[in-house]
Coordinates of C-alpha atoms in Angstrom, one line a residue:
X22 CA -8.2 -51.4 -25.7
X23 CA -11.3 -52.5 -27.4
X24 CA -13.9 -54.9 -25.8
X25 CA -16.6 -56.6 -27.7
X26 CA -19.8 -58.6 -26.8
X27 CA -19.1 -62.1 -28.0
X28 CA -22.6 -63.5 -27.7
X29 CA -23.0 -63.4 -31.4
X30 CA -21.0 -64.5 -34.4
X31 CA -18.1 -62.2 -35.3
X32 CA -17.4 -63.7 -38.7
X33 CA -19.3 -64.4 -41.9
X34 CA -21.4 -61.2 -41.9
X35 CA -19.6 -59.1 -44.5
X36 CA -22.0 -60.0 -47.3
X37 CA -25.0 -59.3 -45.0
X38 CA -23.7 -55.8 -44.4
X39 CA -23.5 -55.2 -48.1
X40 CA -26.9 -56.8 -48.9
X41 CA -28.6 -54.5 -46.4
X42 CA -27.1 -51.5 -47.9
X43 CA -27.5 -52.1 -51.6
X44 CA -23.9 -52.9 -52.1
X45 CA -22.3 -50.0 -50.2
X46 CA -22.3 -49.3 -46.5
X47 CA -23.8 -45.9 -45.5
X48 CA -21.4 -44.7 -42.8
X49 CA -23.3 -41.5 -42.3
X50 CA -26.5 -43.3 -41.7
X51 CA -24.7 -45.6 -39.3
X52 CA -23.4 -42.6 -37.4
X53 CA -26.9 -41.1 -37.2
X54 CA -28.2 -44.5 -35.8
X55 CA -25.4 -44.5 -33.3
X56 CA -26.3 -41.1 -32.1
X57 CA -30.0 -42.0 -31.7
X58 CA -29.2 -45.2 -30.0
X59 CA -27.1 -43.3 -27.5
X60 CA -30.0 -40.9 -26.8
X61 CA -28.7 -37.8 -28.5
X62 CA -31.1 -35.4 -30.2
X63 CA -30.2 -35.2 -33.9
X64 CA -32.9 -33.1 -35.7
X65 CA -33.5 -29.5 -34.7
X66 CA -37.0 -28.9 -33.2
X67 CA -39.3 -26.5 -35.1
X68 CA -39.1 -23.8 -32.3
X69 CA -35.3 -23.9 -32.4
X70 CA -35.3 -23.7 -36.2
X71 CA -37.5 -20.5 -36.0
X72 CA -35.0 -19.1 -33.5
X73 CA -32.1 -19.7 -35.8
X74 CA -34.0 -18.1 -38.8
X75 CA -34.8 -15.0 -36.7
X76 CA -31.1 -14.7 -35.7
X77 CA -30.0 -15.0 -39.4
X78 CA -32.5 -12.3 -40.4
X79 CA -31.3 -9.8 -37.8
X80 CA -27.7 -10.8 -37.2
X81 CA -25.3 -8.0 -36.3
X82 CA -22.2 -8.5 -34.0
X83 CA -23.0 -5.4 -32.0
X84 CA -22.7 -6.5 -28.4
X85 CA -26.4 -6.6 -27.8
X86 CA -26.4 -3.1 -26.4
X87 CA -24.0 -4.0 -23.6
X88 CA -20.6 -2.4 -23.0
X89 CA -17.6 -3.8 -24.9
X90 CA -14.2 -2.9 -26.1
X91 CA -13.3 -2.6 -29.8
X92 CA -10.2 -4.9 -30.2
X93 CA -10.5 -5.5 -34.0
X94 CA -7.2 -3.8 -34.8
X95 CA -5.1 -6.5 -33.0
X96 CA -3.6 -9.3 -35.2
X97 CA -5.7 -12.1 -33.7
X98 CA -5.3 -15.6 -35.0
X99 CA -6.8 -19.0 -34.5
X100 CA -5.1 -22.4 -34.5
X101 CA -7.3 -25.4 -35.1
X102 CA -7.7 -28.5 -37.3
X103 CA -7.5 -28.1 -41.1
X104 CA -11.2 -28.7 -41.5
X105 CA -12.6 -26.9 -38.4
X106 CA -15.2 -24.3 -39.0
X107 CA -16.6 -24.1 -35.4
X108 CA -13.8 -21.7 -34.2
X109 CA -14.2 -21.1 -30.4
X110 CA -11.1 -19.1 -29.6
X111 CA -8.5 -16.7 -31.0
X112 CA -5.2 -15.6 -29.5
X113 CA -2.9 -12.6 -29.3
X114 CA 0.4 -12.0 -27.5
X115 CA 2.6 -9.1 -26.7
X116 CA 5.8 -8.5 -24.7
X117 CA 5.7 -6.7 -21.4
X118 CA 9.2 -6.4 -20.1
X119 CA 10.2 -10.0 -19.1
X120 CA 6.5 -11.0 -19.0
X121 CA 4.3 -12.1 -21.9
X122 CA 0.7 -10.8 -22.0
X123 CA -1.7 -13.3 -23.5
X124 CA -5.2 -12.5 -24.7
X125 CA -7.6 -15.3 -25.4
X126 CA -10.8 -14.3 -27.2
X127 CA -13.7 -16.8 -26.6
X128 CA -16.7 -16.8 -28.8
X129 CA -19.6 -15.1 -27.0
X130 CA -22.1 -17.8 -27.8
X131 CA -24.4 -16.6 -25.0
X132 CA -25.0 -13.3 -26.8
X133 CA -26.8 -15.3 -29.6
X134 CA -28.1 -18.2 -27.6
X135 CA -29.7 -16.9 -24.3
X136 CA -30.3 -19.3 -21.5
X137 CA -33.6 -21.3 -21.5
X138 CA -34.4 -20.7 -25.2
X139 CA -35.2 -23.4 -27.8
X140 CA -31.7 -23.6 -29.2
X141 CA -30.2 -23.5 -25.7
X142 CA -32.5 -26.4 -24.7
X143 CA -31.4 -28.4 -27.8
X144 CA -27.7 -27.7 -26.9
X145 CA -28.2 -28.6 -23.3
X146 CA -29.7 -32.0 -24.1
X147 CA -26.9 -32.7 -26.6
X148 CA -24.2 -31.2 -24.3
X149 CA -21.3 -31.7 -26.8
X150 CA -20.4 -31.8 -30.5
X151 CA -19.8 -35.4 -31.5
X152 CA -17.1 -36.1 -34.1
X153 CA -17.7 -39.4 -35.8
X154 CA -15.2 -39.0 -38.6
X155 CA -17.8 -39.3 -41.4
X156 CA -19.9 -36.5 -39.9
X157 CA -19.8 -33.9 -37.2
X158 CA -23.0 -33.7 -35.1
X159 CA -22.7 -30.1 -33.8
X160 CA -24.0 -29.2 -30.4
X161 CA -25.4 -26.0 -31.9
X162 CA -27.1 -25.6 -35.2
X163 CA -24.4 -25.2 -37.9
X164 CA -25.7 -21.8 -38.9
X165 CA -24.4 -20.7 -35.4
X166 CA -21.4 -22.9 -34.6
X167 CA -19.8 -22.6 -38.0
X168 CA -20.9 -19.1 -38.8
X169 CA -22.6 -16.6 -36.6
X170 CA -21.0 -17.7 -33.3
X171 CA -17.7 -18.9 -34.9
X172 CA -14.7 -16.6 -34.8
X173 CA -14.3 -16.9 -38.5
X174 CA -11.5 -15.3 -40.4
X175 CA -12.1 -11.6 -41.4
X176 CA -15.5 -11.5 -39.7
X177 CA -16.4 -9.2 -36.8
X178 CA -17.6 -11.2 -33.8
X179 CA -18.3 -10.6 -30.2
X180 CA -16.0 -12.4 -27.7
X181 CA -15.2 -12.7 -24.1
X182 CA -11.5 -11.9 -23.7
X183 CA -9.4 -13.4 -21.0
X184 CA -6.2 -11.4 -20.4
X185 CA -3.3 -13.2 -18.7
X186 CA 0.3 -12.4 -17.7
X187 CA 2.8 -15.2 -18.1
X188 CA 6.0 -14.4 -16.2
X189 CA 9.3 -16.2 -16.8
X190 CA 8.5 -18.8 -14.0
X191 CA 5.3 -19.8 -15.9
X192 CA 2.7 -19.2 -13.1
X193 CA 0.0 -17.4 -15.0
X194 CA -2.0 -14.6 -13.4
X195 CA -5.3 -13.1 -14.5
X196 CA -5.3 -9.4 -15.5
X197 CA -9.0 -9.3 -16.3
X198 CA -11.9 -10.6 -18.3
X199 CA -14.1 -8.4 -20.5
X200 CA -16.4 -8.4 -23.6
X201 CA -14.9 -7.2 -26.9
X202 CA -15.5 -6.9 -30.6
X203 CA -12.8 -8.9 -32.4
X204 CA -11.7 -10.0 -35.9
X205 CA -9.8 -13.1 -36.6
X206 CA -7.0 -12.1 -39.0
X207 CA -5.5 -15.6 -39.7
X208 CA -6.8 -19.1 -39.6
X209 CA -3.8 -21.2 -38.8
X210 CA -3.7 -25.0 -38.6
X211 CA -2.0 -27.4 -36.2
X212 CA -0.1 -29.5 -38.8
X213 CA 1.1 -26.6 -41.0
X214 CA 2.1 -24.4 -38.1
X215 CA 3.6 -27.3 -36.1
X216 CA 5.8 -28.2 -39.1
X217 CA 7.1 -24.6 -39.3
X218 CA 7.8 -24.4 -35.6
X219 CA 9.8 -27.6 -35.8
X220 CA 11.7 -26.3 -38.8
X221 CA 10.3 -28.8 -41.2
X222 CA 8.5 -26.3 -43.5
X223 CA 8.8 -22.7 -44.7
X224 CA 7.0 -19.8 -43.1
X225 CA 3.1 -20.1 -43.4
X226 CA 1.7 -17.8 -46.1
X227 CA -0.6 -16.2 -43.5
X228 CA 2.4 -14.5 -41.9
X229 CA 3.1 -12.5 -45.0
X230 CA -0.6 -11.3 -45.1
X231 CA -0.8 -10.2 -41.4
X232 CA 1.8 -7.7 -40.1
X233 CA 3.4 -8.8 -36.9
X234 CA 1.8 -12.3 -36.9
X235 CA 5.1 -14.2 -36.9
X236 CA 6.5 -12.3 -34.0
X237 CA 3.5 -12.8 -31.8
X238 CA 3.1 -16.5 -32.7
X239 CA 6.6 -16.9 -31.4
X240 CA 5.6 -15.1 -28.3
X241 CA 2.6 -17.4 -27.9
X242 CA 5.0 -20.4 -28.3
X243 CA 7.4 -18.9 -25.6
X244 CA 4.5 -18.4 -23.2
X245 CA 3.2 -21.9 -23.8
X246 CA 6.7 -23.3 -23.0
X247 CA 6.8 -21.3 -19.8
X248 CA 3.3 -22.5 -18.8
X249 CA 4.2 -26.1 -19.6
X250 CA 7.5 -26.0 -17.7
X251 CA 5.6 -24.7 -14.6
X252 CA 3.1 -27.5 -14.7
X253 CA 5.8 -30.1 -15.3
X254 CA 7.5 -28.9 -12.1
X255 CA 4.1 -29.4 -10.4
X256 CA 3.7 -32.9 -11.7
X257 CA 1.8 -32.6 -15.0
X258 CA 1.1 -36.0 -16.6
X259 CA 2.1 -36.0 -20.3
X260 CA 0.3 -38.8 -22.1
X261 CA 0.1 -39.8 -25.8
X262 CA -2.7 -42.1 -26.8
X263 CA -3.5 -43.3 -30.3
X264 CA -6.9 -42.3 -31.6
X265 CA -7.0 -43.1 -35.3
X266 CA -9.5 -41.1 -37.3
X267 CA -10.6 -41.9 -40.8
X268 CA -9.3 -40.0 -43.8
X269 CA -12.3 -39.5 -46.1
X270 CA -12.4 -38.9 -49.9
X271 CA -15.6 -38.6 -51.8
X272 CA -17.5 -40.2 -48.9
X273 CA -15.1 -43.2 -48.7
X274 CA -12.6 -44.2 -46.0
X275 CA -9.2 -44.2 -47.7
X276 CA -6.9 -44.3 -44.7
X277 CA -6.7 -44.0 -40.9
X278 CA -4.6 -41.1 -39.5
X279 CA -3.3 -40.3 -36.0
X280 CA -3.0 -36.7 -34.8
X281 CA 0.3 -36.5 -33.0
X282 CA 1.2 -33.9 -30.5
X283 CA 3.3 -31.0 -32.0
X284 CA 4.3 -27.6 -30.9
X285 CA 1.2 -25.8 -32.4
X286 CA -1.1 -28.2 -30.4
X287 CA 0.9 -27.5 -27.3
X288 CA 0.5 -23.7 -27.7
X289 CA -3.3 -24.1 -27.7
X290 CA -3.3 -26.7 -24.9
X291 CA -1.2 -24.6 -22.6
X292 CA -2.9 -21.3 -23.3
X293 CA -6.4 -22.8 -22.9
X294 CA -5.5 -24.6 -19.6
X295 CA -4.2 -21.2 -18.3
X296 CA -7.3 -19.4 -19.4
X297 CA -9.6 -22.1 -17.9
X298 CA -7.7 -22.0 -14.6
X299 CA -7.8 -18.3 -14.3
X300 CA -11.5 -18.2 -15.2
X301 CA -12.2 -20.7 -12.4
X302 CA -10.2 -18.5 -10.0
X303 CA -12.3 -15.5 -11.0
X304 CA -15.5 -17.2 -10.2
X305 CA -14.1 -18.5 -6.9
X306 CA -12.9 -15.0 -5.9
X307 CA -16.4 -13.6 -6.8
X308 CA -17.9 -15.9 -4.3
X309 CA -19.7 -18.1 -6.9
X310 CA -20.0 -21.8 -7.4
X311 CA -18.8 -23.2 -10.7
X312 CA -18.9 -26.4 -12.8
X313 CA -15.3 -27.6 -12.8
X314 CA -13.6 -30.4 -14.5
X315 CA -12.3 -32.7 -11.7
X316 CA -10.0 -35.6 -11.8
X317 CA -9.5 -37.0 -8.3
X318 CA -6.4 -38.5 -6.8
X319 CA -6.4 -42.1 -8.3
X320 CA -8.1 -44.8 -6.2
X321 CA -6.3 -47.6 -8.2
X322 CA -2.8 -46.2 -7.6
X323 CA -1.6 -49.6 -6.5
X324 CA -2.3 -51.0 -10.0
X325 CA -0.4 -48.0 -11.5
X326 CA 2.5 -48.8 -9.2
X327 CA 2.4 -52.5 -10.5
X328 CA 2.2 -51.4 -14.1
X329 CA 5.2 -49.1 -13.7
X330 CA 7.2 -51.9 -12.1
X331 CA 6.4 -54.1 -15.1
X332 CA 8.0 -51.5 -17.3
X333 CA 11.1 -51.2 -15.1
X334 CA 10.0 -48.1 -13.2
X335 CA 9.4 -47.3 -9.5
X336 CA 6.5 -45.3 -8.0
X337 CA 5.9 -44.6 -4.3
X338 CA 3.0 -46.4 -2.4
X339 CA 1.0 -43.1 -2.1
X340 CA -0.3 -41.2 -5.2
X341 CA 2.4 -38.8 -6.4
X342 CA 1.9 -36.9 -9.6
X343 CA 5.5 -35.7 -9.8
X344 CA 6.8 -39.3 -9.6
X345 CA 4.3 -40.5 -12.2
X346 CA 5.2 -37.6 -14.5
X347 CA 8.9 -38.5 -14.3
X348 CA 8.2 -42.2 -15.0
X349 CA 6.1 -41.3 -18.1
X350 CA 8.9 -39.0 -19.5
X351 CA 11.4 -41.8 -19.1
X352 CA 9.1 -44.4 -20.6
X353 CA 8.4 -42.2 -23.6
X354 CA 12.1 -41.9 -24.3
X355 CA 12.9 -45.6 -23.7
X356 CA 10.1 -47.1 -25.9
X357 CA 8.2 -44.5 -27.9
X358 CA 6.5 -47.2 -30.1
X359 CA 4.7 -48.8 -27.1
X360 CA 4.3 -45.6 -25.1
X361 CA 0.8 -44.8 -26.4
X362 CA -0.5 -48.2 -25.1
X363 CA 1.2 -47.6 -21.7
X364 CA -0.4 -44.1 -21.7
X365 CA -3.9 -45.5 -22.3
X366 CA -3.5 -48.2 -19.6
X367 CA -2.6 -45.5 -17.0
X368 CA -5.3 -43.1 -18.2
X369 CA -7.9 -45.9 -17.5
X370 CA -6.4 -46.6 -14.1
X371 CA -6.5 -42.9 -13.2
X372 CA -10.2 -42.9 -13.7
X373 CA -12.4 -40.6 -15.8
X374 CA -12.7 -36.9 -15.2
X375 CA -16.2 -35.6 -14.4
X376 CA -18.0 -32.3 -14.1
X377 CA -18.7 -31.3 -10.5
X378 CA -19.9 -28.2 -8.7
X379 CA -17.1 -26.6 -6.7
X380 CA -18.2 -23.9 -4.2
X381 CA -16.1 -21.0 -3.1
X382 CA -13.3 -22.1 -0.7
X383 CA -13.3 -25.6 -2.1
X384 CA -10.6 -27.1 -4.3
X385 CA -11.6 -29.2 -7.3
X386 CA -8.3 -30.1 -8.7
X387 CA -7.2 -32.0 -11.8
X388 CA -4.6 -34.7 -10.9
X389 CA -3.4 -35.1 -14.5
X390 CA -3.0 -31.4 -15.4
X391 CA -1.4 -30.5 -12.0
X392 CA -3.7 -27.6 -11.5
X393 CA -6.3 -26.6 -8.9
X394 CA -9.7 -24.9 -9.8
X395 CA -10.0 -25.9 -13.4
X396 CA -13.1 -25.3 -15.5
X397 CA -14.0 -25.7 -19.1
X398 CA -14.7 -22.3 -20.6
X399 CA -12.9 -21.9 -23.9
X400 CA -15.1 -24.0 -26.3
X401 CA -18.7 -22.8 -25.9
X402 CA -19.6 -23.7 -29.5
X403 CA -18.7 -27.4 -28.8
X404 CA -19.3 -28.0 -25.1
X405 CA -22.3 -27.0 -23.0
X406 CA -20.2 -26.7 -19.7
X407 CA -18.2 -24.0 -21.4
X408 CA -21.5 -22.1 -22.3
X409 CA -22.6 -22.4 -18.7
X410 CA -19.3 -21.0 -17.5
X411 CA -19.5 -18.2 -20.0
X412 CA -22.8 -17.2 -18.6
X413 CA -21.5 -17.4 -15.0
X414 CA -18.5 -15.2 -15.8
X415 CA -20.6 -12.6 -17.6
X416 CA -23.0 -12.4 -14.6
X417 CA -20.1 -12.0 -12.2
X418 CA -18.5 -9.2 -14.3
X419 CA -21.9 -7.4 -14.5
X420 CA -22.4 -8.0 -10.7
X421 CA -25.6 -9.8 -11.5
X422 CA -27.1 -12.8 -9.7
X423 CA -25.8 -16.2 -11.0
X424 CA -28.0 -17.5 -13.9
X425 CA -28.1 -20.9 -12.2
X426 CA -28.7 -22.1 -8.7
X427 CA -26.2 -24.5 -7.1
X428 CA -28.9 -27.2 -7.4
X429 CA -29.2 -26.5 -11.1
X430 CA -25.5 -26.5 -11.5
X431 CA -25.3 -29.9 -9.8
X432 CA -27.9 -31.4 -12.1
X433 CA -26.2 -30.0 -15.2
X434 CA -22.8 -31.2 -14.1
X435 CA -24.1 -34.8 -13.8
X436 CA -25.9 -34.6 -17.1
X437 CA -22.8 -33.2 -18.9
X438 CA -20.7 -36.0 -17.6
X439 CA -23.2 -38.6 -18.7
X440 CA -23.5 -37.1 -22.2
X441 CA -19.7 -36.7 -22.6
X442 CA -19.3 -40.5 -21.8
X443 CA -22.1 -41.3 -24.3
X444 CA -20.3 -39.1 -27.0
X445 CA -17.0 -40.9 -26.5
X446 CA -18.8 -44.3 -26.9
X447 CA -20.4 -43.1 -30.2
X448 CA -17.0 -41.8 -31.5
X449 CA -15.3 -45.1 -30.5
X450 CA -18.1 -47.1 -32.1
X451 CA -17.8 -45.2 -35.4
X452 CA -14.0 -45.5 -35.5
X453 CA -14.4 -49.3 -35.3
X454 CA -16.9 -49.3 -38.2
X455 CA -14.7 -46.9 -40.3
X456 CA -11.6 -49.1 -39.7
X457 CA -13.5 -52.2 -40.6
X458 CA -14.7 -50.6 -43.8
X459 CA -11.2 -49.5 -44.7
X460 CA -9.8 -53.1 -44.2
X461 CA -12.7 -55.0 -45.7
X462 CA -11.1 -55.3 -49.1
X463 CA -7.8 -56.5 -47.5
X464 CA -9.0 -59.8 -46.0
X465 CA -6.3 -62.4 -46.4
X466 CA -3.4 -59.8 -46.1
X467 CA -0.8 -59.9 -43.3
X468 CA 0.2 -57.1 -41.0
X469 CA 2.7 -56.2 -38.3
X470 CA 0.9 -55.4 -35.0
X471 CA 1.3 -54.7 -31.3
X472 CA -0.7 -56.5 -28.6
X473 CA -2.8 -53.8 -26.9
X474 CA -5.0 -55.9 -24.6
X475 CA -5.0 -59.2 -22.9
X476 CA -8.1 -60.1 -20.8
X477 CA -10.2 -63.1 -20.0
X478 CA -12.4 -62.2 -23.0
X479 CA -9.5 -62.4 -25.5
X480 CA -6.5 -60.6 -27.0
X481 CA -6.5 -57.5 -29.0
X482 CA -3.9 -56.1 -31.4
X483 CA -3.3 -52.7 -33.1
X484 CA -1.9 -52.8 -36.6
X485 CA 1.2 -50.5 -37.1
X486 CA -0.2 -49.4 -40.5
X487 CA -3.0 -48.6 -40.7
X488 CA -3.5 -48.1 -37.0
X489 CA -6.7 -50.2 -36.7
X490 CA -7.4 -52.5 -33.7
X491 CA -9.1 -55.9 -33.8
X492 CA -9.4 -59.2 -31.9
X493 CA -7.1 -62.2 -32.3
X494 CA -9.6 -65.1 -32.8
X495 CA -7.0 -67.8 -33.3
X496 CA -3.4 -68.3 -32.1
X497 CA -3.4 -65.8 -29.2
X498 CA -2.1 -68.3 -26.6
X499 CA 0.9 -66.9 -24.7
X500 CA 0.7 -63.4 -26.1
X501 CA 1.6 -60.6 -23.7
X502 CA 0.8 -56.9 -23.6
X503 CA 3.3 -55.0 -25.8
X504 CA 4.4 -58.0 -27.9
X505 CA 5.0 -57.3 -31.6
X506 CA 3.3 -60.0 -33.7
X507 CA 2.4 -60.9 -37.3
X508 CA -1.3 -61.4 -38.0
X509 CA -3.6 -62.1 -40.9
X510 CA -6.9 -60.4 -41.4
X511 CA -9.6 -63.0 -41.7
X512 CA -12.9 -61.1 -41.3
X513 CA -14.6 -57.7 -40.8
X514 CA -18.1 -56.7 -39.8
X515 CA -18.6 -53.1 -40.7
X516 CA -22.0 -52.7 -39.0
X517 CA -20.7 -54.0 -35.7
X518 CA -17.2 -52.6 -36.1
X519 CA -15.5 -56.0 -35.7
X520 CA -12.0 -56.8 -37.1
X521 CA -10.7 -60.3 -36.7
X522 CA -7.2 -61.7 -37.0
X523 CA -5.3 -64.9 -36.7
X524 CA -1.6 -65.2 -35.9
X525 CA 1.0 -66.0 -38.6
X526 CA 3.8 -68.4 -37.6

């Protein structure tokens, strides 16, 4: 649900936007401004640039003189978005009796970006890659994140491999973690692979090019289903929220698209949660503190109980993940159209996750994922906490002292949480501007919409097509959350990301 500051005029500014920008709004420049306003570093400092150039001049994926396994012969593959170049992980599966062995290869970013170097300092300050639709502001310089430290197809790369066993009951156990030289044999995409898994499209062409790939993707899928069933029994919360992102063509916004969950996304989600959980357990068993991703038991459970009652459900008075999980499954089945908005309301009431230092013997816990001891470790190109965890794991494997003190970990955890929040605000801010730009030429048109927010500040609706959200500035009296309404677009303000509607009788 969007909220706006109403201390200024929301309408009548479209022509001003155009006049300031010579007749065309520069979304990329607006994204850069949003990053700077949020305090993110954008331009790479000279010292970091020199470090990148030195890496390019001497780049060889040779393990840096440290021991590693050569696992290049395995049919590794990656699954990611169509346009992703910053590939953080690859996967391989094999059958072991009734068990399935899963190998997750994670880009060894630390081998190229040592702690406390200029590039590391830049990444630490930024903390995360920011995806604004019109432009990706990578955490690491693109020469690294999309090339030298990316697990690119048909390129030899160093990785940290997490080996798991997934038995029929779905409770993953760690077999070991080690460094390896790997080669990604196939770059698969969520949408194409998801369509095949659901029977909507023919076999992906990559399967013909890599022997055994189809069989082991099916194994990955079976392992993911086992892992998901295990977490569902433990009370995993299965949400679906709508985050519309722009479809760009020649620098222009031509549509808004929503990434829906499919089986390919669930493969990666479940395998990464298992790898992250086992990595956290390794650090705990090594007697080391770690930065974990923590979602506490919800403090506003009473409001979640009330919300469930409004939707015909019942929840106990005390927080209960299994009961909430069952309610969500039923709500999705009964009203799939409104389920994303219900999901978003509950996500907000659960409270945001945060990074926290968890010491050996302590339980961090993630209420929504139904797991204990959960860290972020599988995306070191895109998230700094993952790079921290990568360094902690490598030190533990080498029986070396931790690269960070507990005090440093605490400071980094707080900083990473703050920067993640700031990144989400930038991304939401840009989605609003991109949606306003898409709709700008459609002022005066009518749309079907759902009411997504009713507050003392006003009423907000989301169009069914395209899935853009805006404020009802006239005719909102009596509207309730979830109502389906007909609205007319009366104004947009691209710079501020405002979209205004009136109701149609």
